[in-house]
């Protein structure tokens, strides 16, 4: 559906530009945008590679395990039906740590592993469990101490002070995380044992 919407918008824009006599602007705009996209992709690839590698070093050094231990009380509260010895806790904790540090790309592999473990705990059902829904909400709304991606984007586009958004980002993600936890807790109590 989304592909059809994008396709309609692109074709509609080209048709409008043709009738308005701006087809040349569409061509030059397309080339400029393509150049910017490639430049941004190369910049972000370097940043992503660095932080993903750093997260793997932290995992191998046991730093993630230590931070996971600090998160255990929060994980017990958010996921009361998961056995504390489950591998899912390790992956959920690693995902949350990476997200808190603002490393969304590094968090993605951990999130996928966590969801696989939660699916196993859900007996491979095609309907999401309350734990899976809670993890998704928390993953989307996670608190970020350092929004690395946004700082990188701002730096790429010539911001005078790329880190100026850190305070606003921290406040926004604290609010979104609190709202996400509240929503997940209320939804779990309402569904209590049902699938979501």
mmCIF file with all atom_site columns, C-alpha atoms in Angstrom:
data_model
loop_
_atom_site.group_PDB
_atom_site.id
_atom_site.type_symbol
_atom_site.label_atom_id
_atom_site.label_alt_id
_atom_site.label_comp_id
_atom_site.label_asym_id
_atom_site.label_entity_id
_atom_site.label_seq_id
_atom_site.pdbx_PDB_ins_code
_atom_site.Cartn_x
_atom_site.Cartn_y
_atom_site.Cartn_z
_atom_site.occupancy
_atom_site.B_iso_or_equiv
_atom_site.pdbx_formal_charge
_atom_site.auth_seq_id
_atom_site.auth_comp_id
_atom_site.auth_asym_id
_atom_site.auth_atom_id
_atom_site.pdbx_PDB_model_num
ATOM 1   C CA . UNK A 1 1   ? 0.000  0.000   0.000   1.00 0.00 ? 1   UNK A CA 1
ATOM 2   C CA . UNK A 1 2   ? 2.783  2.404   0.918   1.00 0.00 ? 2   UNK A CA 1
ATOM 3   C CA . UNK A 1 3   ? 4.596  1.656   -2.345  1.00 0.00 ? 3   UNK A CA 1
ATOM 4   C CA . UNK A 1 4   ? 1.443  2.552   -4.277  1.00 0.00 ? 4   UNK A CA 1
ATOM 5   C CA . UNK A 1 5   ? 1.130  5.806   -2.320  1.00 0.00 ? 5   UNK A CA 1
ATOM 6   C CA . UNK A 1 6   ? 4.762  6.773   -3.023  1.00 0.00 ? 6   UNK A CA 1
ATOM 7   C CA . UNK A 1 7   ? 4.369  5.782   -6.666  1.00 0.00 ? 7   UNK A CA 1
ATOM 8   C CA . UNK A 1 8   ? 1.245  7.916   -6.983  1.00 0.00 ? 8   UNK A CA 1
ATOM 9   C CA . UNK A 1 9   ? 2.999  10.906  -5.393  1.00 0.00 ? 9   UNK A CA 1
ATOM 10  C CA . UNK A 1 10  ? 6.026  10.598  -7.707  1.00 0.00 ? 10  UNK A CA 1
ATOM 11  C CA . UNK A 1 11  ? 3.983  10.172  -10.875 1.00 0.00 ? 11  UNK A CA 1
ATOM 12  C CA . UNK A 1 12  ? 1.585  12.942  -9.803  1.00 0.00 ? 12  UNK A CA 1
ATOM 13  C CA . UNK A 1 13  ? 4.505  15.299  -9.144  1.00 0.00 ? 13  UNK A CA 1
ATOM 14  C CA . UNK A 1 14  ? 6.078  14.588  -12.530 1.00 0.00 ? 14  UNK A CA 1
ATOM 15  C CA . UNK A 1 15  ? 2.764  15.105  -14.350 1.00 0.00 ? 15  UNK A CA 1
ATOM 16  C CA . UNK A 1 16  ? 2.164  18.376  -12.488 1.00 0.00 ? 16  UNK A CA 1
ATOM 17  C CA . UNK A 1 17  ? 5.737  19.548  -13.273 1.00 0.00 ? 17  UNK A CA 1
ATOM 18  C CA . UNK A 1 18  ? 5.214  18.717  -16.966 1.00 0.00 ? 18  UNK A CA 1
ATOM 19  C CA . UNK A 1 19  ? 2.027  20.806  -17.134 1.00 0.00 ? 19  UNK A CA 1
ATOM 20  C CA . UNK A 1 20  ? 3.534  23.649  -15.086 1.00 0.00 ? 20  UNK A CA 1
ATOM 21  C CA . UNK A 1 21  ? 6.649  23.761  -17.290 1.00 0.00 ? 21  UNK A CA 1
ATOM 22  C CA . UNK A 1 22  ? 8.969  22.752  -14.433 1.00 0.00 ? 22  UNK A CA 1
ATOM 23  C CA . UNK A 1 23  ? 10.149 19.391  -15.757 1.00 0.00 ? 23  UNK A CA 1
ATOM 24  C CA . UNK A 1 24  ? 13.751 20.656  -15.895 1.00 0.00 ? 24  UNK A CA 1
ATOM 25  C CA . UNK A 1 25  ? 13.566 21.509  -12.175 1.00 0.00 ? 25  UNK A CA 1
ATOM 26  C CA . UNK A 1 26  ? 12.391 17.963  -11.430 1.00 0.00 ? 26  UNK A CA 1
ATOM 27  C CA . UNK A 1 27  ? 15.403 16.550  -13.284 1.00 0.00 ? 27  UNK A CA 1
ATOM 28  C CA . UNK A 1 28  ? 17.952 18.786  -11.552 1.00 0.00 ? 28  UNK A CA 1
ATOM 29  C CA . UNK A 1 29  ? 16.257 18.254  -8.179  1.00 0.00 ? 29  UNK A CA 1
ATOM 30  C CA . UNK A 1 30  ? 16.409 14.491  -8.678  1.00 0.00 ? 30  UNK A CA 1
ATOM 31  C CA . UNK A 1 31  ? 20.128 14.589  -9.462  1.00 0.00 ? 31  UNK A CA 1
ATOM 32  C CA . UNK A 1 32  ? 20.893 16.881  -6.504  1.00 0.00 ? 32  UNK A CA 1
ATOM 33  C CA . UNK A 1 33  ? 18.880 14.689  -4.139  1.00 0.00 ? 33  UNK A CA 1
ATOM 34  C CA . UNK A 1 34  ? 20.576 11.538  -5.421  1.00 0.00 ? 34  UNK A CA 1
ATOM 35  C CA . UNK A 1 35  ? 24.004 13.112  -4.810  1.00 0.00 ? 35  UNK A CA 1
ATOM 36  C CA . UNK A 1 36  ? 23.008 14.129  -1.269  1.00 0.00 ? 36  UNK A CA 1
ATOM 37  C CA . UNK A 1 37  ? 21.573 10.666  -0.573  1.00 0.00 ? 37  UNK A CA 1
ATOM 38  C CA . UNK A 1 38  ? 24.824 8.943   -1.580  1.00 0.00 ? 38  UNK A CA 1
ATOM 39  C CA . UNK A 1 39  ? 26.914 11.389  0.472   1.00 0.00 ? 39  UNK A CA 1
ATOM 40  C CA . UNK A 1 40  ? 24.678 10.918  3.525   1.00 0.00 ? 40  UNK A CA 1
ATOM 41  C CA . UNK A 1 41  ? 24.704 7.126   3.126   1.00 0.00 ? 41  UNK A CA 1
ATOM 42  C CA . UNK A 1 42  ? 28.513 7.047   3.072   1.00 0.00 ? 42  UNK A CA 1
ATOM 43  C CA . UNK A 1 43  ? 28.722 9.278   6.156   1.00 0.00 ? 43  UNK A CA 1
ATOM 44  C CA . UNK A 1 44  ? 26.149 7.250   8.066   1.00 0.00 ? 44  UNK A CA 1
ATOM 45  C CA . UNK A 1 45  ? 27.786 3.963   7.032   1.00 0.00 ? 45  UNK A CA 1
ATOM 46  C CA . UNK A 1 46  ? 31.029 5.049   8.683   1.00 0.00 ? 46  UNK A CA 1
ATOM 47  C CA . UNK A 1 47  ? 29.264 6.123   11.872  1.00 0.00 ? 47  UNK A CA 1
ATOM 48  C CA . UNK A 1 48  ? 27.132 2.973   11.942  1.00 0.00 ? 48  UNK A CA 1
ATOM 49  C CA . UNK A 1 49  ? 30.156 0.721   11.421  1.00 0.00 ? 49  UNK A CA 1
ATOM 50  C CA . UNK A 1 50  ? 32.081 2.451   14.202  1.00 0.00 ? 50  UNK A CA 1
ATOM 51  C CA . UNK A 1 51  ? 29.301 2.226   16.794  1.00 0.00 ? 51  UNK A CA 1
ATOM 52  C CA . UNK A 1 52  ? 28.236 -1.304  15.856  1.00 0.00 ? 52  UNK A CA 1
ATOM 53  C CA . UNK A 1 53  ? 31.856 -2.407  16.193  1.00 0.00 ? 53  UNK A CA 1
ATOM 54  C CA . UNK A 1 54  ? 32.127 -0.613  19.531  1.00 0.00 ? 54  UNK A CA 1
ATOM 55  C CA . UNK A 1 55  ? 29.003 -2.426  20.776  1.00 0.00 ? 55  UNK A CA 1
ATOM 56  C CA . UNK A 1 56  ? 30.518 -5.775  19.757  1.00 0.00 ? 56  UNK A CA 1
ATOM 57  C CA . UNK A 1 57  ? 33.721 -4.908  21.636  1.00 0.00 ? 57  UNK A CA 1
ATOM 58  C CA . UNK A 1 58  ? 31.620 -3.941  24.678  1.00 0.00 ? 58  UNK A CA 1
ATOM 59  C CA . UNK A 1 59  ? 29.757 -7.254  24.418  1.00 0.00 ? 59  UNK A CA 1
ATOM 60  C CA . UNK A 1 60  ? 32.978 -9.283  24.212  1.00 0.00 ? 60  UNK A CA 1
ATOM 61  C CA . UNK A 1 61  ? 34.543 -7.301  27.101  1.00 0.00 ? 61  UNK A CA 1
ATOM 62  C CA . UNK A 1 62  ? 31.548 -8.029  29.346  1.00 0.00 ? 62  UNK A CA 1
ATOM 63  C CA . UNK A 1 63  ? 30.473 -4.380  29.589  1.00 0.00 ? 63  UNK A CA 1
ATOM 64  C CA . UNK A 1 64  ? 27.049 -5.190  28.148  1.00 0.00 ? 64  UNK A CA 1
ATOM 65  C CA . UNK A 1 65  ? 26.644 -8.010  30.659  1.00 0.00 ? 65  UNK A CA 1
ATOM 66  C CA . UNK A 1 66  ? 27.390 -5.583  33.504  1.00 0.00 ? 66  UNK A CA 1
ATOM 67  C CA . UNK A 1 67  ? 24.946 -3.000  32.191  1.00 0.00 ? 67  UNK A CA 1
ATOM 68  C CA . UNK A 1 68  ? 22.403 -5.789  31.722  1.00 0.00 ? 68  UNK A CA 1
ATOM 69  C CA . UNK A 1 69  ? 22.704 -6.643  35.409  1.00 0.00 ? 69  UNK A CA 1
ATOM 70  C CA . UNK A 1 70  ? 21.898 -3.022  36.257  1.00 0.00 ? 70  UNK A CA 1
ATOM 71  C CA . UNK A 1 71  ? 18.784 -3.241  34.072  1.00 0.00 ? 71  UNK A CA 1
ATOM 72  C CA . UNK A 1 72  ? 17.531 -6.519  35.606  1.00 0.00 ? 72  UNK A CA 1
ATOM 73  C CA . UNK A 1 73  ? 15.075 -4.905  38.089  1.00 0.00 ? 73  UNK A CA 1
ATOM 74  C CA . UNK A 1 74  ? 13.540 -2.874  35.258  1.00 0.00 ? 74  UNK A CA 1
ATOM 75  C CA . UNK A 1 75  ? 13.356 -5.960  33.033  1.00 0.00 ? 75  UNK A CA 1
ATOM 76  C CA . UNK A 1 76  ? 11.648 -7.959  35.809  1.00 0.00 ? 76  UNK A CA 1
ATOM 77  C CA . UNK A 1 77  ? 9.063  -5.190  36.112  1.00 0.00 ? 77  UNK A CA 1
ATOM 78  C CA . UNK A 1 78  ? 8.483  -4.869  32.357  1.00 0.00 ? 78  UNK A CA 1
ATOM 79  C CA . UNK A 1 79  ? 8.551  -8.600  31.558  1.00 0.00 ? 79  UNK A CA 1
ATOM 80  C CA . UNK A 1 80  ? 7.239  -10.433 34.651  1.00 0.00 ? 80  UNK A CA 1
ATOM 81  C CA . UNK A 1 81  ? 6.261  -13.593 32.751  1.00 0.00 ? 81  UNK A CA 1
ATOM 82  C CA . UNK A 1 82  ? 9.753  -14.274 31.335  1.00 0.00 ? 82  UNK A CA 1
ATOM 83  C CA . UNK A 1 83  ? 11.993 -16.661 33.268  1.00 0.00 ? 83  UNK A CA 1
ATOM 84  C CA . UNK A 1 84  ? 14.991 -14.758 34.661  1.00 0.00 ? 84  UNK A CA 1
ATOM 85  C CA . UNK A 1 85  ? 17.390 -17.318 33.135  1.00 0.00 ? 85  UNK A CA 1
ATOM 86  C CA . UNK A 1 86  ? 15.970 -16.835 29.636  1.00 0.00 ? 86  UNK A CA 1
ATOM 87  C CA . UNK A 1 87  ? 18.295 -15.744 26.826  1.00 0.00 ? 87  UNK A CA 1
ATOM 88  C CA . UNK A 1 88  ? 15.601 -13.190 25.937  1.00 0.00 ? 88  UNK A CA 1
ATOM 89  C CA . UNK A 1 89  ? 16.636 -11.071 28.937  1.00 0.00 ? 89  UNK A CA 1
ATOM 90  C CA . UNK A 1 90  ? 20.198 -10.807 27.648  1.00 0.00 ? 90  UNK A CA 1
ATOM 91  C CA . UNK A 1 91  ? 19.087 -9.682  24.176  1.00 0.00 ? 91  UNK A CA 1
ATOM 92  C CA . UNK A 1 92  ? 16.414 -7.297  25.490  1.00 0.00 ? 92  UNK A CA 1
ATOM 93  C CA . UNK A 1 93  ? 18.949 -5.736  27.872  1.00 0.00 ? 93  UNK A CA 1
ATOM 94  C CA . UNK A 1 94  ? 21.567 -5.373  25.112  1.00 0.00 ? 94  UNK A CA 1
ATOM 95  C CA . UNK A 1 95  ? 18.956 -3.747  22.868  1.00 0.00 ? 95  UNK A CA 1
ATOM 96  C CA . UNK A 1 96  ? 17.937 -1.317  25.602  1.00 0.00 ? 96  UNK A CA 1
ATOM 97  C CA . UNK A 1 97  ? 21.561 -0.412  26.419  1.00 0.00 ? 97  UNK A CA 1
ATOM 98  C CA . UNK A 1 98  ? 22.338 0.269   22.750  1.00 0.00 ? 98  UNK A CA 1
ATOM 99  C CA . UNK A 1 99  ? 19.193 2.383   22.403  1.00 0.00 ? 99  UNK A CA 1
ATOM 100 C CA . UNK A 1 100 ? 19.936 4.323   25.602  1.00 0.00 ? 100 UNK A CA 1
ATOM 101 C CA . UNK A 1 101 ? 23.382 5.129   24.214  1.00 0.00 ? 101 UNK A CA 1
ATOM 102 C CA . UNK A 1 102 ? 21.664 6.356   21.037  1.00 0.00 ? 102 UNK A CA 1
ATOM 103 C CA . UNK A 1 103 ? 23.019 3.561   18.854  1.00 0.00 ? 103 UNK A CA 1
ATOM 104 C CA . UNK A 1 104 ? 19.844 2.590   17.028  1.00 0.00 ? 104 UNK A CA 1
ATOM 105 C CA . UNK A 1 105 ? 21.728 0.666   14.326  1.00 0.00 ? 105 UNK A CA 1
ATOM 106 C CA . UNK A 1 106 ? 23.681 -1.339  16.864  1.00 0.00 ? 106 UNK A CA 1
ATOM 107 C CA . UNK A 1 107 ? 20.443 -2.023  18.766  1.00 0.00 ? 107 UNK A CA 1
ATOM 108 C CA . UNK A 1 108 ? 18.674 -3.576  15.770  1.00 0.00 ? 108 UNK A CA 1
ATOM 109 C CA . UNK A 1 109 ? 20.507 -6.951  15.707  1.00 0.00 ? 109 UNK A CA 1
ATOM 110 C CA . UNK A 1 110 ? 19.957 -7.317  19.470  1.00 0.00 ? 110 UNK A CA 1
ATOM 111 C CA . UNK A 1 111 ? 16.280 -6.460  19.029  1.00 0.00 ? 111 UNK A CA 1
ATOM 112 C CA . UNK A 1 112 ? 15.857 -9.084  16.315  1.00 0.00 ? 112 UNK A CA 1
ATOM 113 C CA . UNK A 1 113 ? 17.518 -11.721 18.517  1.00 0.00 ? 113 UNK A CA 1
ATOM 114 C CA . UNK A 1 114 ? 15.293 -10.701 21.449  1.00 0.00 ? 114 UNK A CA 1
ATOM 115 C CA . UNK A 1 115 ? 12.169 -11.005 19.323  1.00 0.00 ? 115 UNK A CA 1
ATOM 116 C CA . UNK A 1 116 ? 13.278 -14.465 18.119  1.00 0.00 ? 116 UNK A CA 1
ATOM 117 C CA . UNK A 1 117 ? 13.704 -15.598 21.726  1.00 0.00 ? 117 UNK A CA 1
ATOM 118 C CA . UNK A 1 118 ? 10.329 -14.119 22.675  1.00 0.00 ? 118 UNK A CA 1
ATOM 119 C CA . UNK A 1 119 ? 8.755  -15.999 19.756  1.00 0.00 ? 119 UNK A CA 1
ATOM 120 C CA . UNK A 1 120 ? 10.255 -19.242 21.064  1.00 0.00 ? 120 UNK A CA 1
ATOM 121 C CA . UNK A 1 121 ? 8.825  -18.476 24.518  1.00 0.00 ? 121 UNK A CA 1
ATOM 122 C CA . UNK A 1 122 ? 5.492  -17.770 22.791  1.00 0.00 ? 122 UNK A CA 1
ATOM 123 C CA . UNK A 1 123 ? 5.551  -21.341 21.385  1.00 0.00 ? 123 UNK A CA 1
ATOM 124 C CA . UNK A 1 124 ? 6.135  -20.053 17.825  1.00 0.00 ? 124 UNK A CA 1
ATOM 125 C CA . UNK A 1 125 ? 2.622  -18.592 17.726  1.00 0.00 ? 125 UNK A CA 1
ATOM 126 C CA . UNK A 1 126 ? 1.810  -16.185 14.907  1.00 0.00 ? 126 UNK A CA 1
ATOM 127 C CA . UNK A 1 127 ? 0.018  -13.930 17.406  1.00 0.00 ? 127 UNK A CA 1
ATOM 128 C CA . UNK A 1 128 ? 2.258  -11.603 19.434  1.00 0.00 ? 128 UNK A CA 1
ATOM 129 C CA . UNK A 1 129 ? 2.443  -12.179 23.176  1.00 0.00 ? 129 UNK A CA 1
ATOM 130 C CA . UNK A 1 130 ? 2.127  -9.386  25.737  1.00 0.00 ? 130 UNK A CA 1
ATOM 131 C CA . UNK A 1 131 ? 5.915  -9.581  26.213  1.00 0.00 ? 131 UNK A CA 1
ATOM 132 C CA . UNK A 1 132 ? 6.515  -9.126  22.483  1.00 0.00 ? 132 UNK A CA 1
ATOM 133 C CA . UNK A 1 133 ? 4.179  -6.125  22.392  1.00 0.00 ? 133 UNK A CA 1
ATOM 134 C CA . UNK A 1 134 ? 5.822  -4.626  25.489  1.00 0.00 ? 134 UNK A CA 1
ATOM 135 C CA . UNK A 1 135 ? 9.283  -5.086  23.979  1.00 0.00 ? 135 UNK A CA 1
ATOM 136 C CA . UNK A 1 136 ? 8.203  -3.438  20.733  1.00 0.00 ? 136 UNK A CA 1
ATOM 137 C CA . UNK A 1 137 ? 6.733  -0.423  22.557  1.00 0.00 ? 137 UNK A CA 1
ATOM 138 C CA . UNK A 1 138 ? 9.805  -0.032  24.779  1.00 0.00 ? 138 UNK A CA 1
ATOM 139 C CA . UNK A 1 139 ? 12.156 -0.486  21.803  1.00 0.00 ? 139 UNK A CA 1
ATOM 140 C CA . UNK A 1 140 ? 10.387 2.223   19.817  1.00 0.00 ? 140 UNK A CA 1
ATOM 141 C CA . UNK A 1 141 ? 10.172 4.720   22.666  1.00 0.00 ? 141 UNK A CA 1
ATOM 142 C CA . UNK A 1 142 ? 13.531 4.094   24.391  1.00 0.00 ? 142 UNK A CA 1
ATOM 143 C CA . UNK A 1 143 ? 15.292 6.789   26.357  1.00 0.00 ? 143 UNK A CA 1
ATOM 144 C CA . UNK A 1 144 ? 18.405 8.129   24.589  1.00 0.00 ? 144 UNK A CA 1
ATOM 145 C CA . UNK A 1 145 ? 21.229 9.791   26.475  1.00 0.00 ? 145 UNK A CA 1
ATOM 146 C CA . UNK A 1 146 ? 23.160 10.666  23.301  1.00 0.00 ? 146 UNK A CA 1
ATOM 147 C CA . UNK A 1 147 ? 21.181 10.776  20.018  1.00 0.00 ? 147 UNK A CA 1
ATOM 148 C CA . UNK A 1 148 ? 24.146 9.749   17.847  1.00 0.00 ? 148 UNK A CA 1
ATOM 149 C CA . UNK A 1 149 ? 22.133 9.471   14.616  1.00 0.00 ? 149 UNK A CA 1
ATOM 150 C CA . UNK A 1 150 ? 20.596 12.945  14.877  1.00 0.00 ? 150 UNK A CA 1
ATOM 151 C CA . UNK A 1 151 ? 23.941 14.496  15.810  1.00 0.00 ? 151 UNK A CA 1
ATOM 152 C CA . UNK A 1 152 ? 25.488 12.816  12.750  1.00 0.00 ? 152 UNK A CA 1
ATOM 153 C CA . UNK A 1 153 ? 22.702 14.103  10.470  1.00 0.00 ? 153 UNK A CA 1
ATOM 154 C CA . UNK A 1 154 ? 23.057 17.635  11.863  1.00 0.00 ? 154 UNK A CA 1
ATOM 155 C CA . UNK A 1 155 ? 26.817 17.502  11.415  1.00 0.00 ? 155 UNK A CA 1
ATOM 156 C CA . UNK A 1 156 ? 26.481 16.223  7.834   1.00 0.00 ? 156 UNK A CA 1
ATOM 157 C CA . UNK A 1 157 ? 24.199 19.120  6.919   1.00 0.00 ? 157 UNK A CA 1
ATOM 158 C CA . UNK A 1 158 ? 26.507 21.772  8.371   1.00 0.00 ? 158 UNK A CA 1
ATOM 159 C CA . UNK A 1 159 ? 24.925 22.555  11.737  1.00 0.00 ? 159 UNK A CA 1
ATOM 160 C CA . UNK A 1 160 ? 26.983 25.051  13.754  1.00 0.00 ? 160 UNK A CA 1
ATOM 161 C CA . UNK A 1 161 ? 26.280 23.082  16.934  1.00 0.00 ? 161 UNK A CA 1
ATOM 162 C CA . UNK A 1 162 ? 25.203 19.501  16.128  1.00 0.00 ? 162 UNK A CA 1
ATOM 163 C CA . UNK A 1 163 ? 24.996 18.526  19.823  1.00 0.00 ? 163 UNK A CA 1
ATOM 164 C CA . UNK A 1 164 ? 22.673 21.405  20.769  1.00 0.00 ? 164 UNK A CA 1
ATOM 165 C CA . UNK A 1 165 ? 19.663 19.067  20.603  1.00 0.00 ? 165 UNK A CA 1
ATOM 166 C CA . UNK A 1 166 ? 20.900 16.731  23.361  1.00 0.00 ? 166 UNK A CA 1
ATOM 167 C CA . UNK A 1 167 ? 18.835 18.284  26.174  1.00 0.00 ? 167 UNK A CA 1
ATOM 168 C CA . UNK A 1 168 ? 15.661 18.426  24.078  1.00 0.00 ? 168 UNK A CA 1
ATOM 169 C CA . UNK A 1 169 ? 16.273 14.849  22.868  1.00 0.00 ? 169 UNK A CA 1
ATOM 170 C CA . UNK A 1 170 ? 16.752 13.616  26.429  1.00 0.00 ? 170 UNK A CA 1
ATOM 171 C CA . UNK A 1 171 ? 13.517 15.273  27.610  1.00 0.00 ? 171 UNK A CA 1
ATOM 172 C CA . UNK A 1 172 ? 11.562 13.968  24.604  1.00 0.00 ? 172 UNK A CA 1
ATOM 173 C CA . UNK A 1 173 ? 12.820 10.400  25.010  1.00 0.00 ? 173 UNK A CA 1
ATOM 174 C CA . UNK A 1 174 ? 12.200 10.416  28.780  1.00 0.00 ? 174 UNK A CA 1
ATOM 175 C CA . UNK A 1 175 ? 8.590  11.420  28.055  1.00 0.00 ? 175 UNK A CA 1
ATOM 176 C CA . UNK A 1 176 ? 8.192  8.834   25.278  1.00 0.00 ? 176 UNK A CA 1
ATOM 177 C CA . UNK A 1 177 ? 9.711  6.076   27.423  1.00 0.00 ? 177 UNK A CA 1
ATOM 178 C CA . UNK A 1 178 ? 7.464  6.890   30.388  1.00 0.00 ? 178 UNK A CA 1
ATOM 179 C CA . UNK A 1 179 ? 4.426  6.944   28.083  1.00 0.00 ? 179 UNK A CA 1
ATOM 180 C CA . UNK A 1 180 ? 5.513  3.645   26.499  1.00 0.00 ? 180 UNK A CA 1
ATOM 181 C CA . UNK A 1 181 ? 6.001  1.939   29.877  1.00 0.00 ? 181 UNK A CA 1
ATOM 182 C CA . UNK A 1 182 ? 2.658  3.255   31.122  1.00 0.00 ? 182 UNK A CA 1
ATOM 183 C CA . UNK A 1 183 ? 0.884  2.067   27.972  1.00 0.00 ? 183 UNK A CA 1
ATOM 184 C CA . UNK A 1 184 ? 2.562  -1.367  28.057  1.00 0.00 ? 184 UNK A CA 1
ATOM 185 C CA . UNK A 1 185 ? 1.764  -1.847  31.760  1.00 0.00 ? 185 UNK A CA 1
ATOM 186 C CA . UNK A 1 186 ? -1.892 -0.876  31.331  1.00 0.00 ? 186 UNK A CA 1
ATOM 187 C CA . UNK A 1 187 ? -2.239 -3.042  28.186  1.00 0.00 ? 187 UNK A CA 1
ATOM 188 C CA . UNK A 1 188 ? -0.700 -6.026  30.007  1.00 0.00 ? 188 UNK A CA 1
ATOM 189 C CA . UNK A 1 189 ? -3.146 -5.649  32.900  1.00 0.00 ? 189 UNK A CA 1
ATOM 190 C CA . UNK A 1 190 ? -6.112 -5.361  30.518  1.00 0.00 ? 190 UNK A CA 1
ATOM 191 C CA . UNK A 1 191 ? -5.112 -8.368  28.394  1.00 0.00 ? 191 UNK A CA 1
ATOM 192 C CA . UNK A 1 192 ? -3.752 -10.444 31.360  1.00 0.00 ? 192 UNK A CA 1
ATOM 193 C CA . UNK A 1 193 ? -2.789 -13.703 29.701  1.00 0.00 ? 193 UNK A CA 1
ATOM 194 C CA . UNK A 1 194 ? -4.441 -12.980 26.336  1.00 0.00 ? 194 UNK A CA 1
ATOM 195 C CA . UNK A 1 195 ? -2.539 -12.414 23.117  1.00 0.00 ? 195 UNK A CA 1
ATOM 196 C CA . UNK A 1 196 ? -2.291 -8.787  21.903  1.00 0.00 ? 196 UNK A CA 1
#
